[in-house]
PDB file of C-alpha atoms in Angstrom:
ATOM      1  CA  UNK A  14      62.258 140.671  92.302  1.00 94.00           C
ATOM      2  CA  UNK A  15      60.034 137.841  91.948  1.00 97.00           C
ATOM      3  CA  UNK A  16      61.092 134.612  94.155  1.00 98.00           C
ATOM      4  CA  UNK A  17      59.402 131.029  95.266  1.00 98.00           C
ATOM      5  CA  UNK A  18      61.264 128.815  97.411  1.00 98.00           C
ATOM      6  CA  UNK A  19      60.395 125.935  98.153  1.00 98.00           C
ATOM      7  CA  UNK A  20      61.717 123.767 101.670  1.00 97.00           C
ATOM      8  CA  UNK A  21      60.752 120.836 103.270  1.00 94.00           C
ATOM      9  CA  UNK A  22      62.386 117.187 104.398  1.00 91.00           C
ATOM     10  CA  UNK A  23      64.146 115.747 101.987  1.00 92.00           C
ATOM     11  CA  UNK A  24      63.346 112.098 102.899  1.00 96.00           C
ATOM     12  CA  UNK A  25      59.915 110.666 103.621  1.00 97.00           C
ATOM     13  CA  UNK A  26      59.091 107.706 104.933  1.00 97.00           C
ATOM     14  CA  UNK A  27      56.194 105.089 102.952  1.00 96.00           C
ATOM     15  CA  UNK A  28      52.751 105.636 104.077  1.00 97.00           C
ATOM     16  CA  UNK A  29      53.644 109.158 105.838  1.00 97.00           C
ATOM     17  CA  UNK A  30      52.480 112.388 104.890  1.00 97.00           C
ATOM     18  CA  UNK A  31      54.805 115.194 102.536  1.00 97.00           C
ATOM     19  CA  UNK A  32      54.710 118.777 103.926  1.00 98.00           C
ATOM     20  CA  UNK A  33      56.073 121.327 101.989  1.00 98.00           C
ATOM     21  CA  UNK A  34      56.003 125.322 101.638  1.00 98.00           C
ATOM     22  CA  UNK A  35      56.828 127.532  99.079  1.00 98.00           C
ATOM     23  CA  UNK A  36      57.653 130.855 100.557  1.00 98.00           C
ATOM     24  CA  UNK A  37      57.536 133.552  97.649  1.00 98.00           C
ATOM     25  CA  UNK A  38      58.487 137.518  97.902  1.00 98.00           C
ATOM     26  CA  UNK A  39      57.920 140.357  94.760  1.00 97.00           C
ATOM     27  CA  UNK A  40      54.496 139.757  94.346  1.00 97.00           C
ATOM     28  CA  UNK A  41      51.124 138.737  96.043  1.00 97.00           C
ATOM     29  CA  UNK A  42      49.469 135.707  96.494  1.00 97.00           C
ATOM     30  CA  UNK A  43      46.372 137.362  96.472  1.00 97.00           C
ATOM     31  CA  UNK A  44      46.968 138.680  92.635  1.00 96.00           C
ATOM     32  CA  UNK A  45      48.730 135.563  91.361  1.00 97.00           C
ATOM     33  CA  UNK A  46      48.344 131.900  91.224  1.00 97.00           C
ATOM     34  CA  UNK A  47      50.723 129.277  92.605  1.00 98.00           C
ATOM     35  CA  UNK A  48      51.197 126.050  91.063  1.00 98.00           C
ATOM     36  CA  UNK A  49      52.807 122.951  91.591  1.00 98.00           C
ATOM     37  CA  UNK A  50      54.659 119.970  89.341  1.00 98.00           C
ATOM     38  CA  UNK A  51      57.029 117.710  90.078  1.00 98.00           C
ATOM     39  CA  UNK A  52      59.490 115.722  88.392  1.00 98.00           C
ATOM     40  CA  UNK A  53      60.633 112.095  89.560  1.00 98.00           C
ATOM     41  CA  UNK A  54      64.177 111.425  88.604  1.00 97.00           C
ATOM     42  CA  UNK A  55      64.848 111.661  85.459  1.00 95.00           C
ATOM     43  CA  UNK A  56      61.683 111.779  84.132  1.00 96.00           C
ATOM     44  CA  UNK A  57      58.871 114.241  82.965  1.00 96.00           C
ATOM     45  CA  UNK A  58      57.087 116.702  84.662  1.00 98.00           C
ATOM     46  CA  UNK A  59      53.758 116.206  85.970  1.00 98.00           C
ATOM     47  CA  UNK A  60      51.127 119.330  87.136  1.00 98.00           C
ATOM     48  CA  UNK A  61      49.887 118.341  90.606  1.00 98.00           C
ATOM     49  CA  UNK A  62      47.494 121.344  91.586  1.00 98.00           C
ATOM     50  CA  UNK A  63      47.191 125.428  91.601  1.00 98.00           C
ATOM     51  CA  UNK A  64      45.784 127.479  94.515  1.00 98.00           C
ATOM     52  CA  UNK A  65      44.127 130.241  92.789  1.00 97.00           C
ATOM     53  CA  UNK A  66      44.338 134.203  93.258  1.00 96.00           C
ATOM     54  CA  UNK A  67      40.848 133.671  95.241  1.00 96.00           C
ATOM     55  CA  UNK A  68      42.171 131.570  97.856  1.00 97.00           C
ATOM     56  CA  UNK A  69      40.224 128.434  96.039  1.00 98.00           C
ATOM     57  CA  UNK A  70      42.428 125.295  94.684  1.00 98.00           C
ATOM     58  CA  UNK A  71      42.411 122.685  91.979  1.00 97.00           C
ATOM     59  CA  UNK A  72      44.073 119.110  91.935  1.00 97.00           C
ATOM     60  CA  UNK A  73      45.241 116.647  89.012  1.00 97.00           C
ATOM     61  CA  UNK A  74      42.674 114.208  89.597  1.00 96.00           C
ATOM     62  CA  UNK A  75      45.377 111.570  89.361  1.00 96.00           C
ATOM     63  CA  UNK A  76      46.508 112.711  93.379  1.00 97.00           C
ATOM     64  CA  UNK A  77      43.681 114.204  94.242  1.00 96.00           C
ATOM     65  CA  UNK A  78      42.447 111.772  96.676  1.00 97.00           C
ATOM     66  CA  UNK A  79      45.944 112.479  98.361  1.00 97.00           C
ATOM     67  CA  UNK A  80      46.424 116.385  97.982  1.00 98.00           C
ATOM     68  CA  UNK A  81      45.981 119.396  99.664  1.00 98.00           C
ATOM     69  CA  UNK A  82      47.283 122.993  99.120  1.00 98.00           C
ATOM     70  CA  UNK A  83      46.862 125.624 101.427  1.00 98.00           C
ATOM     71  CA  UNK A  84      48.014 128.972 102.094  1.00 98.00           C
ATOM     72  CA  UNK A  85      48.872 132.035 104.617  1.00 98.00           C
ATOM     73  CA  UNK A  86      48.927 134.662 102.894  1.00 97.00           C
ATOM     74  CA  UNK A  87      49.847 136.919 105.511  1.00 97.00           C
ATOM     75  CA  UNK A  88      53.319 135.018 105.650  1.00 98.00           C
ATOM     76  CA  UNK A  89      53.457 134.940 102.173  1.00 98.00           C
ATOM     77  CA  UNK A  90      53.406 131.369 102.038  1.00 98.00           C
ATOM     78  CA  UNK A  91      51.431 128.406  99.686  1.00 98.00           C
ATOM     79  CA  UNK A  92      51.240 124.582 101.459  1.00 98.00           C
ATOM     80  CA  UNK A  93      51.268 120.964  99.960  1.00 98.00           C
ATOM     81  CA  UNK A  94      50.518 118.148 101.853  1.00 98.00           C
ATOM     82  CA  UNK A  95      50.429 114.834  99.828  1.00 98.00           C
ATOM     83  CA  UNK A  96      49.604 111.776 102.367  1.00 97.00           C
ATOM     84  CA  UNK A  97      50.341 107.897 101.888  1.00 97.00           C
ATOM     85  CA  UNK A  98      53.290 108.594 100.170  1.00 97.00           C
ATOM     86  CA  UNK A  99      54.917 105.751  98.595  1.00 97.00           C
ATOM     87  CA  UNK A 100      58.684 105.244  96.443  1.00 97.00           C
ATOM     88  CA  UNK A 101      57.088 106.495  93.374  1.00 97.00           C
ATOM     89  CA  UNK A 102      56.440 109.832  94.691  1.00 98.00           C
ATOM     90  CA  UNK A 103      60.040 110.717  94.920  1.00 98.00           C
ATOM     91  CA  UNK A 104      60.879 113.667  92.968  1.00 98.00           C
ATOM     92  CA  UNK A 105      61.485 117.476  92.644  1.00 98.00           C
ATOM     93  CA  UNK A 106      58.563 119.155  93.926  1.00 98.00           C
ATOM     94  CA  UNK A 107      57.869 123.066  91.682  1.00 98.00           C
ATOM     95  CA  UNK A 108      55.842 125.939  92.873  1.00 98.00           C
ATOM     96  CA  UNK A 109      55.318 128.452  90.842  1.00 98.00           C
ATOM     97  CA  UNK A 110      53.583 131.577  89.723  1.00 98.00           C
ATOM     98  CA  UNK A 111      51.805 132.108  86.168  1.00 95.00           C
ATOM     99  CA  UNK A 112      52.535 135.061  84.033  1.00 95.00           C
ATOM    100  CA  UNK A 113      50.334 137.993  84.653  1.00 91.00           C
ATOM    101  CA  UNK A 114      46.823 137.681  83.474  1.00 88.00           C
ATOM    102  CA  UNK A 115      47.362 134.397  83.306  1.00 91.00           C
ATOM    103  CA  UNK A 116      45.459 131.311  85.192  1.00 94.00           C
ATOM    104  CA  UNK A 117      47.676 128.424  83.587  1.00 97.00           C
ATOM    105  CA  UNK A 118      51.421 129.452  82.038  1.00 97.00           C
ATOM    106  CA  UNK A 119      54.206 129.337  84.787  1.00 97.00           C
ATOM    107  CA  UNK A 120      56.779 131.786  84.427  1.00 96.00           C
ATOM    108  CA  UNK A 121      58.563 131.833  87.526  1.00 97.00           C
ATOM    109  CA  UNK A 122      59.667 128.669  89.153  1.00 98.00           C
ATOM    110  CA  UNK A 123      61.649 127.510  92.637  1.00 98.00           C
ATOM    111  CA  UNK A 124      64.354 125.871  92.520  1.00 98.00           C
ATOM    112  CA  UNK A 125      62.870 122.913  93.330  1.00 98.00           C
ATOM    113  CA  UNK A 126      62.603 120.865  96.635  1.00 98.00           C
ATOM    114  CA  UNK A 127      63.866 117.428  96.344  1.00 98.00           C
ATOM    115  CA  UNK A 128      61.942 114.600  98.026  1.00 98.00           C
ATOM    116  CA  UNK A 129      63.046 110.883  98.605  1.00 98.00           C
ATOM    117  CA  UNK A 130      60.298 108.275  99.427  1.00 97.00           C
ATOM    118  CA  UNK A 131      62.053 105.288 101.345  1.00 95.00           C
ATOM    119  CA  UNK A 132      62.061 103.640 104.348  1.00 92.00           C
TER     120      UNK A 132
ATOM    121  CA  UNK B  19      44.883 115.771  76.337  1.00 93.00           C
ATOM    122  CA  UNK B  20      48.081 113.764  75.592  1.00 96.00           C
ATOM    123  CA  UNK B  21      51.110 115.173  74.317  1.00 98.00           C
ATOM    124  CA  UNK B  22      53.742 113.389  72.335  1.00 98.00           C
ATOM    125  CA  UNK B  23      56.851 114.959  71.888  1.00 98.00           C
ATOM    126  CA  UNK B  24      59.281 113.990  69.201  1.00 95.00           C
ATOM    127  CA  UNK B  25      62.188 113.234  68.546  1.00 96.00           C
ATOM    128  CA  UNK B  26      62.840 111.772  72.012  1.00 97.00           C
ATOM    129  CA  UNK B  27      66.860 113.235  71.577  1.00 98.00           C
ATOM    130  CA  UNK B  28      68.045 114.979  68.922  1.00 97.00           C
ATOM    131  CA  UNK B  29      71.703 115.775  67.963  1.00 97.00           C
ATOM    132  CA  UNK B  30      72.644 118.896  66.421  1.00 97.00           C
ATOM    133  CA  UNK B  31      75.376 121.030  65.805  1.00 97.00           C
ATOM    134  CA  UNK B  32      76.040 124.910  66.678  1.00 97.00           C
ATOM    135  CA  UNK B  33      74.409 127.278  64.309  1.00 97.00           C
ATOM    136  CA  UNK B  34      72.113 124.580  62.806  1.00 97.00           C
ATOM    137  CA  UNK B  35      67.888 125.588  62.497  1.00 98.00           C
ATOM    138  CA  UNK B  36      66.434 122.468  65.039  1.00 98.00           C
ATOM    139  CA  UNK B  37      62.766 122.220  65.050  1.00 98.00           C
ATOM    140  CA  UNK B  38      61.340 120.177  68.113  1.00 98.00           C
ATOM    141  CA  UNK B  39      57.455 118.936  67.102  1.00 98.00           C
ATOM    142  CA  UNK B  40      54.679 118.634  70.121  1.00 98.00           C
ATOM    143  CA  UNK B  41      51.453 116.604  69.265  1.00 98.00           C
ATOM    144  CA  UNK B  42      48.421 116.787  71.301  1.00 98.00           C
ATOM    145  CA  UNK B  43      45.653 113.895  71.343  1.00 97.00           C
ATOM    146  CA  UNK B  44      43.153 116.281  70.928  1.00 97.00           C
ATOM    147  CA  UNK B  45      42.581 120.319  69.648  1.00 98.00           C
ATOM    148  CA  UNK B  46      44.735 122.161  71.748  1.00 97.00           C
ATOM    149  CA  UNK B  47      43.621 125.605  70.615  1.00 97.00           C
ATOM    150  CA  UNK B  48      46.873 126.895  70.632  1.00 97.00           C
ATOM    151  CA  UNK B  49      47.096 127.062  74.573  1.00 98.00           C
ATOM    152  CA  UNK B  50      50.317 125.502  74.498  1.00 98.00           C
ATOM    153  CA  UNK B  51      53.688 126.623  75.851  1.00 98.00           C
ATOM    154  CA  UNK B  52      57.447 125.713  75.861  1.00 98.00           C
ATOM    155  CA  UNK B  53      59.223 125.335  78.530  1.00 98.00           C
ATOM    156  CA  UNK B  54      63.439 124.822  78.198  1.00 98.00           C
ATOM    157  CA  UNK B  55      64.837 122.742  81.218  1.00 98.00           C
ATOM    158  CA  UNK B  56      68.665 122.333  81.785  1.00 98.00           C
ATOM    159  CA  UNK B  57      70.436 119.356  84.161  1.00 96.00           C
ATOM    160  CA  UNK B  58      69.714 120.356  87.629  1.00 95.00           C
ATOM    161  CA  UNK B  59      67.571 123.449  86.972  1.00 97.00           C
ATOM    162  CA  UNK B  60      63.852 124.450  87.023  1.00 98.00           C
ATOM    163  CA  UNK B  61      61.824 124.763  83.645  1.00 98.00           C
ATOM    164  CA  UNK B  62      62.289 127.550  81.881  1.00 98.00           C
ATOM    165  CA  UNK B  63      59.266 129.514  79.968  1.00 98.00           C
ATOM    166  CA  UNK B  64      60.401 129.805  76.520  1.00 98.00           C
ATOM    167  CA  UNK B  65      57.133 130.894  74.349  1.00 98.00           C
ATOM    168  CA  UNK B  66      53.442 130.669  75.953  1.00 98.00           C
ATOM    169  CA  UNK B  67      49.935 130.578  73.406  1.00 97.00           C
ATOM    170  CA  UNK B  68      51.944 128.758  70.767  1.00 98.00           C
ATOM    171  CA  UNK B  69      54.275 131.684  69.199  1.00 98.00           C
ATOM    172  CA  UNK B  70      54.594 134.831  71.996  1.00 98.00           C
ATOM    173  CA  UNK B  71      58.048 135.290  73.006  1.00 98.00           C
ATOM    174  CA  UNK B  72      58.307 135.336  77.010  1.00 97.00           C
ATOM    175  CA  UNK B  73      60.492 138.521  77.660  1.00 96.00           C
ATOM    176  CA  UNK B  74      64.248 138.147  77.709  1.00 97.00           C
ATOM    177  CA  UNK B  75      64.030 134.916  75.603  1.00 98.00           C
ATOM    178  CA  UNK B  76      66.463 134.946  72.501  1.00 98.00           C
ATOM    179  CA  UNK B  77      64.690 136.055  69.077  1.00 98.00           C
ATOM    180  CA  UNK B  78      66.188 132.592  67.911  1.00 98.00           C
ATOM    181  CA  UNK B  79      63.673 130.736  69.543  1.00 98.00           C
ATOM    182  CA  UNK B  80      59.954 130.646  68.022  1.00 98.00           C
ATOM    183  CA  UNK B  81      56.861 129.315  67.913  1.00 98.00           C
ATOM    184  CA  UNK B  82      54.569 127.606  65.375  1.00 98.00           C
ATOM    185  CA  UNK B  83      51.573 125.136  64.693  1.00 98.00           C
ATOM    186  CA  UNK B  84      47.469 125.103  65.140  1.00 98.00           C
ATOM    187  CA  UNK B  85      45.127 122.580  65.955  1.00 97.00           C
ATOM    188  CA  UNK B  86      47.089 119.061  67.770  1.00 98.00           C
ATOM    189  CA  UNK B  87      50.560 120.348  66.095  1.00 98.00           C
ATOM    190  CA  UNK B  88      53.123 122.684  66.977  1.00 98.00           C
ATOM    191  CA  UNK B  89      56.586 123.150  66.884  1.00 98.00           C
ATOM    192  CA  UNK B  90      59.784 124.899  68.300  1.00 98.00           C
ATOM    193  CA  UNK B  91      62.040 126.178  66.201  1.00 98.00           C
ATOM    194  CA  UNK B  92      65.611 127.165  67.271  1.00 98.00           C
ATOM    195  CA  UNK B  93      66.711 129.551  64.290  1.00 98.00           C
ATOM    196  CA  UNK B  94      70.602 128.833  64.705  1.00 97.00           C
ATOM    197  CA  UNK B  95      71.638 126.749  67.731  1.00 97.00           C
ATOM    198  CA  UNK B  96      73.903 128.031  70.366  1.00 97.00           C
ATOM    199  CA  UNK B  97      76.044 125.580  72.623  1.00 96.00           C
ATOM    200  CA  UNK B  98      73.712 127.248  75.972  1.00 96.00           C
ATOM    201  CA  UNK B  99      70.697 126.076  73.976  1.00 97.00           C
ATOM    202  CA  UNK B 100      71.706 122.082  75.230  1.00 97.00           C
ATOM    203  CA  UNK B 101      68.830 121.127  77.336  1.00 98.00           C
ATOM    204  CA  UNK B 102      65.201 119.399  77.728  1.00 98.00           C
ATOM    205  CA  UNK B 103      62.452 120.628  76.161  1.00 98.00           C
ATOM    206  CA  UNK B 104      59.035 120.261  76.998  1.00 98.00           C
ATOM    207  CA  UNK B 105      55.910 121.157  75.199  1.00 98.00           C
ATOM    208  CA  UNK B 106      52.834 122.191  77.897  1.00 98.00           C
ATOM    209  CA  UNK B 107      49.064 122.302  77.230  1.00 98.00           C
ATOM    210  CA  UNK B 108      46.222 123.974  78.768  1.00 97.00           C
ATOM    211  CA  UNK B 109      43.257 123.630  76.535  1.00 97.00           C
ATOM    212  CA  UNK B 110      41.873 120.842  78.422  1.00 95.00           C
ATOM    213  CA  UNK B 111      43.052 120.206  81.752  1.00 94.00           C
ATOM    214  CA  UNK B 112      46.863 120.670  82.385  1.00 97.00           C
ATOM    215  CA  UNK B 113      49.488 118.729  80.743  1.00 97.00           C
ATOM    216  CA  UNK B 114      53.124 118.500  79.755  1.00 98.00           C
ATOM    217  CA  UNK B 115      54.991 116.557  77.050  1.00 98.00           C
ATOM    218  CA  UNK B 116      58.016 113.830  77.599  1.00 97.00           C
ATOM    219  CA  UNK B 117      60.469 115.935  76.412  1.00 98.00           C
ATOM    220  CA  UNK B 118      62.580 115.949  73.295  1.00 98.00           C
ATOM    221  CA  UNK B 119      66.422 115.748  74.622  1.00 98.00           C
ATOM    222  CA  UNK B 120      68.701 118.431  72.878  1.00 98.00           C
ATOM    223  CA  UNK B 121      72.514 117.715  72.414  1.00 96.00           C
ATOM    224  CA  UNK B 122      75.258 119.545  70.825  1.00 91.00           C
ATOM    225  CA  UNK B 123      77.245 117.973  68.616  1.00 90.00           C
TER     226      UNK B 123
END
């Protein structure tokens, strides 16, 4: 079945750079597109970029200055990198995957990779 | 486009009809979706382009509205129905709503 998991450290340090990878299985990242949101504590959620079917990527052009998503799709695997992090940052970090025939509605999600920005 | 979700928290009992209201800042074009999120879980896709039905949702949960308004309606509320929901746009860029707060009474 379809699955995105997402991993990476937990804590970050101000000013570094957040690395994380959302490793997916039951479908194809070269038929789908891959999203990700995240959600500070307790708060709303808040779409942060796509890479698309095509290999090509957009960003919210609130963090785009700061954001980068890659991918290998021979590992089955999509990549965020998010530099000069600072404490508002910290949240749950989403991929995942629109509905088929879709570009924009999500319909299968991670379970989320938690993120702390402190020092 | 901006999206203003209210009420903020509602209160409602089991087996009451709850409508949740999502208002964008501009035309939305119906490209909007619902997404139900429970404490410590991800979002959930409830209904995508305003009123389809993702599969394996409840019947009880529908979708309504044109134009900047729309609104989920919960037919007759179930105690697993107690979550966050959030209203999603993508007319115009991609955005979500603050959330109205569902509790059982």
């Amino acid at each position: 079945q379809v699955q995105l998991k997402e991993s990476g450290p937990g804590l970050v340090q101000p000013s570094q750079t957040l690395s994380l990878t959302c490793t997916v299985s039951g479908f194809s990242l070269t038929s789908y597109h891959v999203h990700w949101v995240r959600q500070p504590p307790g708060k709303g959620l808040e779409w942060m970029g796509v890479m698309w079917s095509d290999g090509d990527t957009s960003y919210n052009s609130a963090l785009k200055s700061r954001l980068s998503i890659s991918r290998d799709t021979s590992k089955s695997q999509v990549f965020l990198k998010m530099s000069s992090l600072q404490t508002e940052d910290t949240a749950t970090y989403y991929c995942a995957r629109v509905l088929s025939g879709d570009d924009y509605v999500m319909d299968a999600w991670g379970q989320g990779a938690s993120v702390t920005v402190s020092s | 486009i901006q999206l203003t979700q209210s009420p903020s928290l509602l209160s409602a009992s089991v087996g009451d009809r709850v409508t949740l209201s999502c208002k964008g800042s501009q035309n939305i074009n119906n490209y909007l979706a619902w997404y139900q999120q429970k404490l410590g879980e991800a979002p959930k896709l409830l209904i995508y382009k305003t009123n389809s039905l993702q599969t394996g949702i409840p019947s009880r949960f529908s979708g309504s509205g044109s134009g900047t308004d729309y609104t989920l309606t919960i037919s007759s509320l179930h105690s697993e129905d107690l979550a966050t929901y959030y209203c999603y746009q993508y007319n115009n860029g991609l955005t979500f709503g603050s959330g109205t707060k569902l509790e059982i009474k």
